[in-house]
């Protein structure tokens, strides 16, 4: 049987504009990524997922793609992408690229052609154009709201100034939704998959995988529960998405090398998520229920057990994740009064997290995650224990959420701040010129990579050791057996390793006959509050 690397891989997410800037313009680029591949190899990850680097007007930081088969000049060019793939492979690192199939940029040539061709034209079939309701079409075709705020429909104006049709955008108005009922759209994405597969990429992270199919007739949204706004309703998780993924799976299976698909699907529960993971669909899907879990032992036990059971029923591994470019970093989430409670963004007017407590819990959460069977994603900078920038001035914010929500939601800039590489250099070594598209907080100085790599006790070293031991003990392919370790302790055995996380409980004595392999903070015969320990039999 082939290795199926995606079953237990540790995948490091690079958000290219904030990772490393080689050109000096204040935005990260592909040359910057290439310059840090040794760092990633030394950390011990198996693969890298890059958020979009395609041609884009950057209305949503590159998730508005104008050309799926070219590189935005901000990040470099196709030769840089080829070099990156080759250099990564040389170091044994696999490459996953981001595929954004729910919407394009409004600058995409097919959208521009649709605008020019006018109502009723075949060009308009590529997207979801509709006449408005009301006597003069002045009302939107339905009541859907956009994820970033405002409504999901924008009305066009003809060249002579008369109001025209509306088009659908589940996100920003500059991100029109593709019409997946239209065969040429499906063909465009077959070609896109092949373009990148031919270049040698090892897989795709599929953006908004639960959004592509819409309920027939685009009926009104009934639920007003805003917490479920991104998960349920006629625009989300429709059964029609699955035939698309079966088609893509067939394309991937034409290629050698075990290429894989990972779904970004925010669906209601693991029973819905597992449908994306049936043997002829995607290989893995992010487990966002785990990411959203409050710092509570019982909640963790439940989410781990239920998601593993659901995935096992379709033969798929579980894919763990604690941070990414859309949510508050887990160090900051866990430093709040209700630990784990925030999601999208923290700003000047919000509760400020306690970064010391947050880091202690963050390290404990990470060690729990890395001991679980399955694969796991790390978000750039979490190996340095970075917090969010929670005091960004309003006027530097760039996430469309901030403007589209009428300045009621600060959005996701706080987790997207450029990485600190050197404590004593301008922009903490992010760029050679000291330019940085977002300001970095002062706390980044002491957390810079050069203060942590190879330093005993640092968060970087903890991650490196965890990845090495995880591989040595085969934890990613292991079997989990639950332990009854007390109300506040998440406890399980994975093969020969015993894992205990004390979540907000009093210190617990460590079991006799076991020695400490690794711990997220000092342990001395007992397991303190908010600490994870990995043990092996003495
Ligand atoms: C999910 C991506 O992770 C996010 O950053 C983006 O804004 C939306 N999809 C829309 O593409």
mmCIF file of N, CA and C in Angstrom, residues 317-422:
data_model
loop_
_atom_site.group_PDB
_atom_site.id
_atom_site.type_symbol
_atom_site.label_atom_id
_atom_site.label_comp_id
_atom_site.label_asym_id
_atom_site.label_seq_id
_atom_site.Cartn_x
_atom_site.Cartn_y
_atom_site.Cartn_z
ATOM 1 N N UNK A 317 -8.717 10.060 7.967
ATOM 2 C CA UNK A 317 -8.081 10.527 9.196
ATOM 3 C C UNK A 317 -8.684 11.861 9.635
ATOM 4 N N UNK A 318 -8.448 12.237 10.875
ATOM 5 C CA UNK A 318 -8.892 13.552 11.339
ATOM 6 C C UNK A 318 -7.733 14.530 11.192
ATOM 7 N N UNK A 319 -8.082 15.766 10.882
ATOM 8 C CA UNK A 319 -7.079 16.794 10.593
ATOM 9 C C UNK A 319 -7.234 17.915 11.606
ATOM 10 N N UNK A 320 -6.269 18.001 12.517
ATOM 11 C CA UNK A 320 -6.398 18.921 13.650
ATOM 12 C C UNK A 320 -5.802 20.280 13.317
ATOM 13 N N UNK A 321 -6.361 21.318 13.905
ATOM 14 C CA UNK A 321 -5.863 22.673 13.649
ATOM 15 C C UNK A 321 -6.280 23.566 14.810
ATOM 16 N N UNK A 322 -5.383 24.466 15.204
ATOM 17 C CA UNK A 322 -5.699 25.406 16.291
ATOM 18 C C UNK A 322 -5.675 26.861 15.838
ATOM 19 N N UNK A 323 -4.912 27.159 14.797
ATOM 20 C CA UNK A 323 -4.805 28.555 14.347
ATOM 21 C C UNK A 323 -4.729 28.598 12.829
ATOM 22 N N UNK A 324 -5.174 29.706 12.253
ATOM 23 C CA UNK A 324 -4.961 29.970 10.829
ATOM 24 C C UNK A 324 -5.118 31.466 10.592
ATOM 25 N N UNK A 325 -5.149 31.866 9.319
ATOM 26 C CA UNK A 325 -5.154 33.290 8.986
ATOM 27 C C UNK A 325 -6.537 33.922 9.108
ATOM 28 N N UNK A 326 -7.529 33.166 9.539
ATOM 29 C CA UNK A 326 -8.898 33.696 9.667
ATOM 30 C C UNK A 326 -9.357 33.834 11.112
ATOM 31 N N UNK A 327 -8.587 33.342 12.049
ATOM 32 C CA UNK A 327 -9.050 33.336 13.449
ATOM 33 C C UNK A 327 -7.971 33.922 14.353
ATOM 34 N N UNK A 328 -8.391 34.358 15.539
ATOM 35 C CA UNK A 328 -7.435 34.844 16.540
ATOM 36 C C UNK A 328 -6.485 33.693 16.889
ATOM 37 N N UNK A 329 -5.183 33.973 16.903
ATOM 38 C CA UNK A 329 -4.204 32.913 17.222
ATOM 39 C C UNK A 329 -4.540 32.262 18.553
ATOM 40 N N UNK A 330 -4.239 30.959 18.683
ATOM 41 C CA UNK A 330 -4.744 30.266 19.875
ATOM 42 C C UNK A 330 -4.092 30.754 21.160
ATOM 43 N N UNK A 331 -2.871 31.272 21.091
ATOM 44 C CA UNK A 331 -2.265 31.856 22.297
ATOM 45 C C UNK A 331 -3.143 33.004 22.824
ATOM 46 N N UNK A 332 -3.664 33.809 21.922
ATOM 47 C CA UNK A 332 -4.487 34.950 22.358
ATOM 48 C C UNK A 332 -5.893 34.516 22.757
ATOM 49 N N UNK A 333 -6.475 33.592 22.018
ATOM 50 C CA UNK A 333 -7.811 33.103 22.399
ATOM 51 C C UNK A 333 -7.797 32.528 23.809
ATOM 52 N N UNK A 334 -6.718 31.792 24.109
ATOM 53 C CA UNK A 334 -6.675 31.083 25.386
ATOM 54 C C UNK A 334 -6.250 31.983 26.544
ATOM 55 N N UNK A 335 -5.897 33.235 26.250
ATOM 56 C CA UNK A 335 -5.532 34.175 27.307
ATOM 57 C C UNK A 335 -6.681 35.069 27.719
ATOM 58 N N UNK A 336 -7.884 34.759 27.276
ATOM 59 C CA UNK A 336 -9.059 35.573 27.618
ATOM 60 C C UNK A 336 -9.745 35.050 28.873
ATOM 61 N N UNK A 337 -10.602 35.879 29.454
ATOM 62 C CA UNK A 337 -11.317 35.483 30.665
ATOM 63 C C UNK A 337 -12.113 34.203 30.439
ATOM 64 N N UNK A 338 -12.769 34.129 29.281
ATOM 65 C CA UNK A 338 -13.393 32.855 28.898
ATOM 66 C C UNK A 338 -12.474 32.260 27.836
ATOM 67 N N UNK A 339 -11.545 31.401 28.257
ATOM 68 C CA UNK A 339 -10.482 30.979 27.324
ATOM 69 C C UNK A 339 -11.017 30.236 26.110
ATOM 70 N N UNK A 340 -10.628 30.724 24.955
ATOM 71 C CA UNK A 340 -11.056 30.084 23.708
ATOM 72 C C UNK A 340 -12.281 30.728 23.112
ATOM 73 N N UNK A 341 -12.794 31.792 23.764
ATOM 74 C CA UNK A 341 -14.117 32.269 23.351
ATOM 75 C C UNK A 341 -14.105 33.162 22.114
ATOM 76 N N UNK A 342 -13.007 33.838 21.812
ATOM 77 C CA UNK A 342 -13.072 34.743 20.660
ATOM 78 C C UNK A 342 -12.789 33.956 19.389
ATOM 79 N N UNK A 343 -13.147 34.509 18.259
ATOM 80 C CA UNK A 343 -12.934 33.766 17.040
ATOM 81 C C UNK A 343 -12.240 34.645 16.004
ATOM 82 N N UNK A 344 -12.949 35.672 15.538
ATOM 83 C CA UNK A 344 -12.518 36.328 14.317
ATOM 84 C C UNK A 344 -11.462 37.428 14.498
ATOM 85 N N UNK A 345 -11.546 38.195 15.565
ATOM 86 C CA UNK A 345 -10.578 39.280 15.690
ATOM 87 C C UNK A 345 -10.749 40.015 17.002
ATOM 88 N N UNK A 346 -9.624 40.506 17.544
ATOM 89 C CA UNK A 346 -9.663 41.301 18.769
ATOM 90 C C UNK A 346 -9.021 42.640 18.452
ATOM 91 N N UNK A 347 -9.651 43.714 18.939
ATOM 92 C CA UNK A 347 -9.109 45.040 18.670
ATOM 93 C C UNK A 347 -9.021 45.860 19.936
ATOM 94 N N UNK A 348 -8.685 47.134 19.722
ATOM 95 C CA UNK A 348 -8.459 48.058 20.831
ATOM 96 C C UNK A 348 -9.600 48.108 21.832
ATOM 97 N N UNK A 349 -10.815 47.928 21.335
ATOM 98 C CA UNK A 349 -11.967 48.078 22.226
ATOM 99 C C UNK A 349 -12.412 46.760 22.868
ATOM 100 N N UNK A 350 -11.666 45.694 22.600
ATOM 101 C CA UNK A 350 -12.022 44.381 23.166
ATOM 102 C C UNK A 350 -11.179 44.081 24.397
ATOM 103 N N UNK A 351 -11.602 43.058 25.127
ATOM 104 C CA UNK A 351 -10.781 42.576 26.237
ATOM 105 C C UNK A 351 -9.392 42.221 25.697
ATOM 106 N N UNK A 352 -8.351 42.633 26.406
ATOM 107 C CA UNK A 352 -6.994 42.291 25.977
ATOM 108 C C UNK A 352 -6.561 40.986 26.641
ATOM 109 N N UNK A 353 -6.084 40.021 25.838
ATOM 110 C CA UNK A 353 -5.703 38.727 26.408
ATOM 111 C C UNK A 353 -4.471 38.841 27.308
ATOM 112 N N UNK A 354 -4.361 37.912 28.240
ATOM 113 C CA UNK A 354 -3.151 37.780 29.048
ATOM 114 C C UNK A 354 -2.219 36.831 28.276
ATOM 115 N N UNK A 355 -1.161 37.395 27.688
ATOM 116 C CA UNK A 355 -0.321 36.582 26.795
ATOM 117 C C UNK A 355 0.512 35.545 27.536
ATOM 118 N N UNK A 356 0.771 35.776 28.826
ATOM 119 C CA UNK A 356 1.570 34.796 29.575
ATOM 120 C C UNK A 356 0.734 33.542 29.811
ATOM 121 N N UNK A 357 -0.482 33.758 30.304
ATOM 122 C CA UNK A 357 -1.382 32.606 30.515
ATOM 123 C C UNK A 357 -1.742 31.985 29.169
ATOM 124 N N UNK A 358 -1.968 32.844 28.173
ATOM 125 C CA UNK A 358 -2.342 32.339 26.847
ATOM 126 C C UNK A 358 -1.259 31.447 26.268
ATOM 127 N N UNK A 359 0.003 31.856 26.434
ATOM 128 C CA UNK A 359 1.098 31.051 25.885
ATOM 129 C C UNK A 359 1.206 29.717 26.634
ATOM 130 N N UNK A 360 1.014 29.782 27.946
ATOM 131 C CA UNK A 360 1.092 28.529 28.717
ATOM 132 C C UNK A 360 0.017 27.545 28.231
ATOM 133 N N UNK A 361 -1.199 28.064 28.080
ATOM 134 C CA UNK A 361 -2.287 27.188 27.594
ATOM 135 C C UNK A 361 -2.087 26.816 26.128
ATOM 136 N N UNK A 362 -1.579 27.772 25.355
ATOM 137 C CA UNK A 362 -1.362 27.502 23.933
ATOM 138 C C UNK A 362 -0.376 26.356 23.739
ATOM 139 N N UNK A 363 0.694 26.368 24.520
ATOM 140 C CA UNK A 363 1.678 25.286 24.417
ATOM 141 C C UNK A 363 1.056 23.957 24.845
ATOM 142 N N UNK A 364 0.218 24.013 25.876
ATOM 143 C CA UNK A 364 -0.435 22.779 26.338
ATOM 144 C C UNK A 364 -1.404 22.257 25.267
ATOM 145 N N UNK A 365 -2.161 23.179 24.655
ATOM 146 C CA UNK A 365 -3.117 22.766 23.612
ATOM 147 C C UNK A 365 -2.379 22.150 22.433
ATOM 148 N N UNK A 366 -1.258 22.764 22.063
ATOM 149 C CA UNK A 366 -0.479 22.247 20.929
ATOM 150 C C UNK A 366 0.038 20.841 21.220
ATOM 151 N N UNK A 367 0.564 20.630 22.413
ATOM 152 C CA UNK A 367 1.083 19.284 22.714
ATOM 153 C C UNK A 367 -0.038 18.256 22.751
ATOM 154 N N UNK A 368 -1.210 18.668 23.189
ATOM 155 C CA UNK A 368 -2.349 17.738 23.126
ATOM 156 C C UNK A 368 -2.641 17.410 21.654
ATOM 157 N N UNK A 369 -2.715 18.449 20.839
ATOM 158 C CA UNK A 369 -3.055 18.241 19.421
ATOM 159 C C UNK A 369 -2.029 17.354 18.721
ATOM 160 N N UNK A 370 -0.757 17.621 18.971
ATOM 161 C CA UNK A 370 0.279 16.897 18.222
ATOM 162 C C UNK A 370 0.416 15.441 18.664
ATOM 163 N N UNK A 371 -0.267 15.074 19.745
ATOM 164 C CA UNK A 371 -0.237 13.675 20.186
ATOM 165 C C UNK A 371 -1.411 12.876 19.632
ATOM 166 N N UNK A 372 -2.311 13.552 18.914
ATOM 167 C CA UNK A 372 -3.503 12.851 18.418
ATOM 168 C C UNK A 372 -3.215 12.145 17.091
ATOM 169 N N UNK A 373 -3.850 11.009 16.870
ATOM 170 C CA UNK A 373 -3.712 10.359 15.563
ATOM 171 C C UNK A 373 -4.350 11.227 14.476
ATOM 172 N N UNK A 374 -3.745 11.228 13.295
ATOM 173 C CA UNK A 374 -4.267 12.036 12.192
ATOM 174 C C UNK A 374 -3.207 13.017 11.745
ATOM 175 N N UNK A 375 -3.601 13.975 10.894
ATOM 176 C CA UNK A 375 -2.647 14.992 10.472
ATOM 177 C C UNK A 375 -2.977 16.290 11.209
ATOM 178 N N UNK A 376 -2.059 17.249 11.144
ATOM 179 C CA UNK A 376 -2.305 18.511 11.849
ATOM 180 C C UNK A 376 -1.694 19.666 11.068
ATOM 181 N N UNK A 377 -2.336 20.810 11.189
ATOM 182 C CA UNK A 377 -1.866 22.034 10.545
ATOM 183 C C UNK A 377 -1.308 22.988 11.589
ATOM 184 N N UNK A 378 -0.178 23.598 11.262
ATOM 185 C CA UNK A 378 0.408 24.655 12.089
ATOM 186 C C UNK A 378 0.334 25.939 11.284
ATOM 187 N N UNK A 379 0.022 27.032 11.936
ATOM 188 C CA UNK A 379 -0.043 28.321 11.246
ATOM 189 C C UNK A 379 1.247 29.093 11.509
ATOM 190 N N UNK A 380 1.832 29.646 10.468
ATOM 191 C CA UNK A 380 3.133 30.304 10.577
ATOM 192 C C UNK A 380 3.218 31.181 11.832
ATOM 193 N N UNK A 381 4.304 31.012 12.565
ATOM 194 C CA UNK A 381 4.515 31.825 13.766
ATOM 195 C C UNK A 381 4.002 31.188 15.035
ATOM 196 N N UNK A 382 3.155 30.173 14.936
ATOM 197 C CA UNK A 382 2.704 29.570 16.188
ATOM 198 C C UNK A 382 3.847 28.814 16.851
ATOM 199 N N UNK A 383 4.828 28.378 16.045
ATOM 200 C CA UNK A 383 5.999 27.707 16.625
ATOM 201 C C UNK A 383 6.861 28.692 17.414
ATOM 202 N N UNK A 384 6.581 29.996 17.272
ATOM 203 C CA UNK A 384 7.280 31.009 18.066
ATOM 204 C C UNK A 384 6.409 31.456 19.236
ATOM 205 N N UNK A 385 5.209 30.910 19.337
ATOM 206 C CA UNK A 385 4.274 31.312 20.400
ATOM 207 C C UNK A 385 3.707 32.704 20.177
ATOM 208 N N UNK A 386 3.602 33.129 18.911
ATOM 209 C CA UNK A 386 3.136 34.501 18.658
ATOM 210 C C UNK A 386 1.693 34.691 19.096
ATOM 211 N N UNK A 387 1.402 35.836 19.720
ATOM 212 C CA UNK A 387 0.015 36.207 19.958
ATOM 213 C C UNK A 387 -0.520 36.994 18.764
ATOM 214 N N UNK A 388 -1.807 37.265 18.739
ATOM 215 C CA UNK A 388 -2.357 38.227 17.783
ATOM 216 C C UNK A 388 -1.846 39.619 18.127
ATOM 217 N N UNK A 389 -1.828 40.501 17.146
ATOM 218 C CA UNK A 389 -1.653 41.930 17.445
ATOM 219 C C UNK A 389 -3.058 42.446 17.764
ATOM 220 N N UNK A 390 -3.336 42.685 19.030
ATOM 221 C CA UNK A 390 -4.710 43.035 19.431
ATOM 222 C C UNK A 390 -4.907 44.534 19.626
ATOM 223 N N UNK A 391 -3.852 45.338 19.318
ATOM 224 C CA UNK A 391 -4.016 46.792 19.455
ATOM 225 C C UNK A 391 -3.653 47.510 18.150
ATOM 226 N N UNK A 392 -3.934 46.857 17.046
ATOM 227 C CA UNK A 392 -3.672 47.510 15.756
ATOM 228 C C UNK A 392 -4.529 48.765 15.644
ATOM 229 N N UNK A 393 -3.938 49.893 15.220
ATOM 230 C CA UNK A 393 -4.756 51.084 15.007
ATOM 231 C C UNK A 393 -5.783 50.836 13.884
ATOM 232 N N UNK A 394 -6.946 51.425 14.041
ATOM 233 C CA UNK A 394 -8.011 51.204 13.052
ATOM 234 C C UNK A 394 -7.561 51.563 11.633
ATOM 235 N N UNK A 395 -6.741 52.611 11.525
ATOM 236 C CA UNK A 395 -6.448 53.090 10.163
ATOM 237 C C UNK A 395 -5.448 52.221 9.398
ATOM 238 N N UNK A 396 -4.877 51.201 10.031
ATOM 239 C CA UNK A 396 -3.996 50.311 9.240
ATOM 240 C C UNK A 396 -4.707 49.026 8.830
ATOM 241 N N UNK A 397 -5.907 48.852 9.304
ATOM 242 C CA UNK A 397 -6.604 47.584 9.026
ATOM 243 C C UNK A 397 -6.881 47.423 7.535
ATOM 244 N N UNK A 398 -6.725 46.193 7.048
ATOM 245 C CA UNK A 398 -6.940 45.951 5.617
ATOM 246 C C UNK A 398 -7.963 44.876 5.332
ATOM 247 N N UNK A 399 -8.345 44.100 6.327
ATOM 248 C CA UNK A 399 -9.350 43.056 6.098
ATOM 249 C C UNK A 399 -10.671 43.712 5.687
ATOM 250 N N UNK A 400 -11.268 43.248 4.561
ATOM 251 C CA UNK A 400 -12.549 43.846 4.135
ATOM 252 C C UNK A 400 -13.647 43.735 5.206
ATOM 253 N N UNK A 401 -13.497 42.801 6.126
ATOM 254 C CA UNK A 401 -14.502 42.675 7.184
ATOM 255 C C UNK A 401 -14.676 43.994 7.938
ATOM 256 N N UNK A 402 -13.561 44.699 8.160
ATOM 257 C CA UNK A 402 -13.602 45.943 8.937
ATOM 258 C C UNK A 402 -14.466 46.993 8.231
ATOM 259 N N UNK A 403 -14.296 47.170 6.933
ATOM 260 C CA UNK A 403 -15.096 48.177 6.231
ATOM 261 C C UNK A 403 -16.507 47.672 5.930
ATOM 262 N N UNK A 404 -16.617 46.420 5.472
ATOM 263 C CA UNK A 404 -17.936 45.912 5.069
ATOM 264 C C UNK A 404 -18.882 45.754 6.245
ATOM 265 N N UNK A 405 -18.344 45.616 7.451
ATOM 266 C CA UNK A 405 -19.229 45.475 8.612
ATOM 267 C C UNK A 405 -19.543 46.848 9.208
ATOM 268 N N UNK A 406 -19.166 47.913 8.502
ATOM 269 C CA UNK A 406 -19.427 49.248 9.032
ATOM 270 C C UNK A 406 -18.622 49.490 10.302
ATOM 271 N N UNK A 407 -17.393 48.933 10.324
ATOM 272 C CA UNK A 407 -16.475 49.106 11.459
ATOM 273 C C UNK A 407 -17.029 48.530 12.755
ATOM 274 N N UNK A 408 -17.844 47.498 12.636
ATOM 275 C CA UNK A 408 -18.337 46.836 13.854
ATOM 276 C C UNK A 408 -17.528 45.575 14.164
ATOM 277 N N UNK A 409 -16.877 44.993 13.150
ATOM 278 C CA UNK A 409 -16.023 43.804 13.385
ATOM 279 C C UNK A 409 -14.618 44.140 12.913
ATOM 280 N N UNK A 410 -13.630 44.007 13.802
ATOM 281 C CA UNK A 410 -12.283 44.441 13.403
ATOM 282 C C UNK A 410 -11.689 43.552 12.332
ATOM 283 N N UNK A 411 -12.116 42.291 12.280
ATOM 284 C CA UNK A 411 -11.601 41.409 11.239
ATOM 285 C C UNK A 411 -10.305 40.717 11.646
ATOM 286 N N UNK A 412 -9.578 40.236 10.616
ATOM 287 C CA UNK A 412 -8.555 39.214 10.843
ATOM 288 C C UNK A 412 -7.115 39.701 10.725
ATOM 289 N N UNK A 413 -6.915 41.035 10.659
ATOM 290 C CA UNK A 413 -5.540 41.508 10.488
ATOM 291 C C UNK A 413 -4.627 41.106 11.649
ATOM 292 N N UNK A 414 -5.178 40.978 12.836
ATOM 293 C CA UNK A 414 -4.361 40.721 14.028
ATOM 294 C C UNK A 414 -3.563 39.436 13.971
ATOM 295 N N UNK A 415 -4.074 38.440 13.221
ATOM 296 C CA UNK A 415 -3.328 37.170 13.128
ATOM 297 C C UNK A 415 -2.454 37.133 11.881
ATOM 298 N N UNK A 416 -2.475 38.223 11.094
ATOM 299 C CA UNK A 416 -1.764 38.234 9.807
ATOM 300 C C UNK A 416 -0.518 39.120 9.833
ATOM 301 N N UNK A 417 -0.086 39.522 10.993
ATOM 302 C CA UNK A 417 1.039 40.444 11.116
ATOM 303 C C UNK A 417 2.338 39.738 10.694
ATOM 304 N N UNK A 418 3.199 40.430 9.930
ATOM 305 C CA UNK A 418 4.452 39.806 9.467
ATOM 306 C C UNK A 418 5.310 39.207 10.584
ATOM 307 N N UNK A 419 5.935 38.098 10.260
ATOM 308 C CA UNK A 419 6.692 37.322 11.253
ATOM 309 C C UNK A 419 7.980 38.023 11.690
ATOM 310 N N UNK A 420 8.358 37.833 12.951
ATOM 311 C CA UNK A 420 9.653 38.323 13.427
ATOM 312 C C UNK A 420 10.734 37.256 13.262
ATOM 313 N N UNK A 421 11.759 37.566 12.493
ATOM 314 C CA UNK A 421 12.859 36.608 12.302
ATOM 315 C C UNK A 421 14.083 36.972 13.139
ATOM 316 N N UNK A 422 14.331 38.293 13.280
ATOM 317 C CA UNK A 422 15.540 38.751 13.991
ATOM 318 C C UNK A 422 15.135 39.791 15.034
#
